[in-house]
Amino acid sequence: AATSSDLLAGTGTPVSRASRSQELDALVRRYGGGDASEPAETEQPAPVDDYDPRKPEYIVQASEEEHEDRAVVQLRQQMDRLKAALSRRRLDPGSPVVRHYERVLDDMQRAVDAEVRKRSNMGVPRSDSVLSACSGYLTRIFAAGDHLRAIIDSEMVTFGVALRDEVA
């Protein structure tokens, strides 16, 4: 008597063991065999990706123009922070700190405007960066640092505000 494994599924027709073995071999060749975690014979191993952004061959140096663009962006961010600090201090327009902030802000704006004009003139070489355009202003600001810190400290007592945190 034929068992259910010897019958063609759903038909009741007897199937020989040899034909079942051939079908099984064909399925193994087609879909891979045994454990599902084992790759089928026809599958190729995945290529190894050796990309690492820290490797020198994948690093592209920034151009001078990109450095200048970054300097302009940074200067504008500093101007925005200074404007915010200045707007909080407008209650005392005669304050030496407010006057100093206004001068520095004007100097920074002139430096950015000069860089924009320089870029719009196609014949002008781009060797000077925005930092060199405003280096005199920054030098003056840092040179006046001790005097400004004394003014800020006295203003902090008056207003009870940590101005250094506002500017940073």
Short mmCIF file of C-alpha atoms in Angstrom, two decimals:
data_model
loop_
_atom_site.label_atom_id
_atom_site.label_comp_id
_atom_site.label_asym_id
_atom_site.label_seq_id
_atom_site.Cartn_x
_atom_site.Cartn_y
_atom_site.Cartn_z
CA ALA A 1 0.00 0.00 0.00
CA ALA A 2 1.20 3.47 -0.85
CA THR A 3 1.76 5.85 2.04
CA SER A 4 0.85 9.54 1.89
CA SER A 5 4.51 10.39 1.26
CA ASP A 6 4.52 8.09 -1.76
CA LEU A 7 1.53 9.85 -3.34
CA LEU A 8 1.68 12.98 -5.49
CA ALA A 9 0.22 15.75 -3.37
CA GLY A 10 -3.53 16.07 -3.74
CA THR A 11 -3.84 13.57 -6.59
CA GLY A 12 -3.44 10.20 -4.95
CA THR A 13 -1.06 9.18 -7.75
CA PRO A 14 1.91 7.05 -6.64
CA VAL A 15 5.36 8.67 -6.98
CA SER A 16 8.63 6.73 -7.06
CA ARG A 17 11.37 7.42 -4.56
CA ALA A 18 13.77 8.22 -7.41
CA SER A 19 11.53 10.98 -8.80
CA ARG A 20 11.09 12.42 -5.29
CA SER A 21 14.86 12.44 -4.87
CA GLN A 22 15.29 14.19 -8.23
CA GLU A 23 12.70 16.82 -7.29
CA LEU A 24 14.41 17.39 -3.96
CA ASP A 25 17.82 17.78 -5.65
CA ALA A 26 16.32 20.29 -8.10
CA LEU A 27 14.81 22.30 -5.23
CA VAL A 28 18.13 22.27 -3.35
CA ARG A 29 19.95 23.50 -6.47
CA ARG A 30 17.34 26.19 -7.06
CA TYR A 31 16.78 27.49 -3.54
CA GLY A 32 19.81 26.33 -1.60
CA GLY A 33 19.78 23.58 0.84
CA GLY A 34 19.51 22.83 4.46
CA ASP A 35 19.83 25.76 6.83
CA ALA A 36 18.29 29.03 5.66
CA SER A 37 21.30 30.92 7.01
CA GLU A 38 23.59 29.17 4.52
CA PRO A 39 23.81 30.97 1.18
CA ALA A 40 22.64 29.13 -1.92
CA GLU A 41 25.37 27.90 -4.24
CA THR A 42 24.47 30.51 -6.85
CA GLU A 43 24.76 33.46 -4.45
CA GLN A 44 27.95 35.51 -4.55
CA PRO A 45 29.44 36.80 -1.30
CA ALA A 46 28.65 40.45 -0.64
CA PRO A 47 31.48 42.79 -1.64
CA VAL A 48 33.44 44.23 1.25
CA ASP A 49 33.00 47.99 1.60
CA ASP A 50 36.23 49.44 2.96
CA TYR A 51 35.05 53.08 2.96
CA ASP A 52 36.14 54.96 6.04
CA PRO A 53 35.76 58.75 6.05
CA ARG A 54 38.88 59.05 8.21
CA LYS A 55 41.15 57.49 5.56
CA PRO A 56 43.36 60.07 3.84
CA GLU A 57 42.41 58.86 0.36
CA TYR A 58 38.77 59.78 1.04
CA ILE A 59 39.49 63.23 2.49
CA VAL A 60 39.24 66.25 0.22
CA GLN A 61 40.92 69.39 1.48
CA ALA A 62 38.75 72.49 1.67
CA SER A 63 39.58 75.14 -0.90
CA GLU A 64 40.48 78.70 0.02
CA GLU A 65 37.05 79.76 -1.21
CA GLU A 66 35.37 77.27 1.16
CA HIS A 67 37.46 78.60 4.06
CA GLU A 68 36.37 82.14 3.18
CA ASP A 69 32.74 81.07 2.93
CA ARG A 70 32.96 79.46 6.36
CA ALA A 71 34.58 82.59 7.79
CA VAL A 72 31.73 84.74 6.44
CA VAL A 73 29.14 82.36 7.91
CA GLN A 74 30.92 82.40 11.25
CA LEU A 75 31.18 86.19 11.26
CA ARG A 76 27.45 86.48 10.53
CA GLN A 77 26.67 84.09 13.39
CA GLN A 78 28.79 86.21 15.72
CA MET A 79 26.96 89.30 14.50
CA ASP A 80 23.60 87.66 15.24
CA ARG A 81 24.69 86.83 18.79
CA LEU A 82 26.01 90.36 19.28
CA LYS A 83 22.74 91.83 17.96
CA ALA A 84 20.79 89.70 20.42
CA ALA A 85 22.99 90.85 23.31
CA LEU A 86 22.70 94.44 22.12
CA SER A 87 18.91 94.28 21.93
CA ARG A 88 18.81 93.14 25.56
CA ARG A 89 21.00 96.11 26.56
CA ARG A 90 19.14 98.87 24.68
CA LEU A 91 17.51 100.07 27.92
CA ASP A 92 20.69 101.97 28.68
CA PRO A 93 21.79 103.49 25.32
CA GLY A 94 24.46 105.64 26.97
CA SER A 95 26.22 102.64 28.46
CA PRO A 96 29.84 102.20 27.33
CA VAL A 97 29.11 98.52 26.69
CA VAL A 98 26.19 99.34 24.36
CA ARG A 99 28.25 101.91 22.47
CA HIS A 100 31.12 99.45 22.15
CA TYR A 101 28.78 96.70 20.88
CA GLU A 102 27.34 99.08 18.30
CA ARG A 103 30.82 100.01 17.03
CA VAL A 104 31.91 96.39 16.83
CA LEU A 105 28.69 95.44 15.04
CA ASP A 106 29.19 98.24 12.50
CA ASP A 107 32.79 97.14 11.93
CA MET A 108 31.74 93.54 11.43
CA GLN A 109 29.00 94.54 9.01
CA ARG A 110 31.48 96.60 6.97
CA ALA A 111 33.84 93.62 6.82
CA VAL A 112 31.08 91.33 5.54
CA ASP A 113 29.93 93.95 3.02
CA ALA A 114 33.52 94.36 1.78
CA GLU A 115 33.86 90.60 1.30
CA VAL A 116 30.57 90.44 -0.61
CA ARG A 117 31.67 93.33 -2.87
CA LYS A 118 35.03 91.65 -3.44
CA ARG A 119 33.33 88.43 -4.49
CA SER A 120 31.02 90.25 -6.87
CA ASN A 121 34.02 91.73 -8.73
CA MET A 122 35.13 88.81 -10.88
CA GLY A 123 38.51 90.35 -11.75
CA VAL A 124 39.62 90.69 -8.13
CA PRO A 125 41.66 87.74 -6.83
CA ARG A 126 40.23 86.02 -3.78
CA SER A 127 43.49 85.74 -1.86
CA ASP A 128 42.35 87.98 1.02
CA SER A 129 39.89 86.35 3.36
CA VAL A 130 37.16 88.06 5.33
CA LEU A 131 39.23 87.45 8.44
CA SER A 132 42.04 89.61 7.13
CA ALA A 133 39.48 92.26 6.19
CA CYS A 134 38.31 92.52 9.77
CA SER A 135 41.53 91.53 11.56
CA GLY A 136 42.16 95.13 12.59
CA TYR A 137 38.75 95.30 14.20
CA LEU A 138 39.23 92.00 15.99
CA THR A 139 42.68 93.06 17.21
CA ARG A 140 41.22 96.27 18.61
CA ILE A 141 38.42 94.34 20.31
CA PHE A 142 40.83 91.89 21.96
CA ALA A 143 43.24 94.68 22.95
CA ALA A 144 40.40 96.47 24.71
CA GLY A 145 39.42 93.24 26.46
CA ASP A 146 40.65 94.14 29.95
CA HIS A 147 38.99 97.55 29.85
CA LEU A 148 35.79 96.02 28.51
CA ARG A 149 35.83 93.29 31.18
CA ALA A 150 35.96 95.97 33.88
CA ILE A 151 32.98 97.74 32.29
CA ILE A 152 31.10 94.46 31.98
CA ASP A 153 31.77 93.58 35.61
CA SER A 154 30.42 96.93 36.76
CA GLU A 155 27.39 96.53 34.47
CA MET A 156 26.75 93.04 35.86
CA VAL A 157 26.43 94.48 39.32
CA THR A 158 24.05 97.16 38.03
CA PHE A 159 21.81 94.89 35.98
CA GLY A 160 22.39 91.61 37.82
CA VAL A 161 22.99 89.86 34.50
CA ALA A 162 25.94 87.71 33.52
CA LEU A 163 26.79 89.52 30.30
CA ARG A 164 29.54 87.07 29.45
CA ASP A 165 26.89 84.36 29.06
CA GLU A 166 24.85 86.60 26.75
CA VAL A 167 27.77 87.26 24.42
CA ALA A 168 29.02 83.64 24.35
#
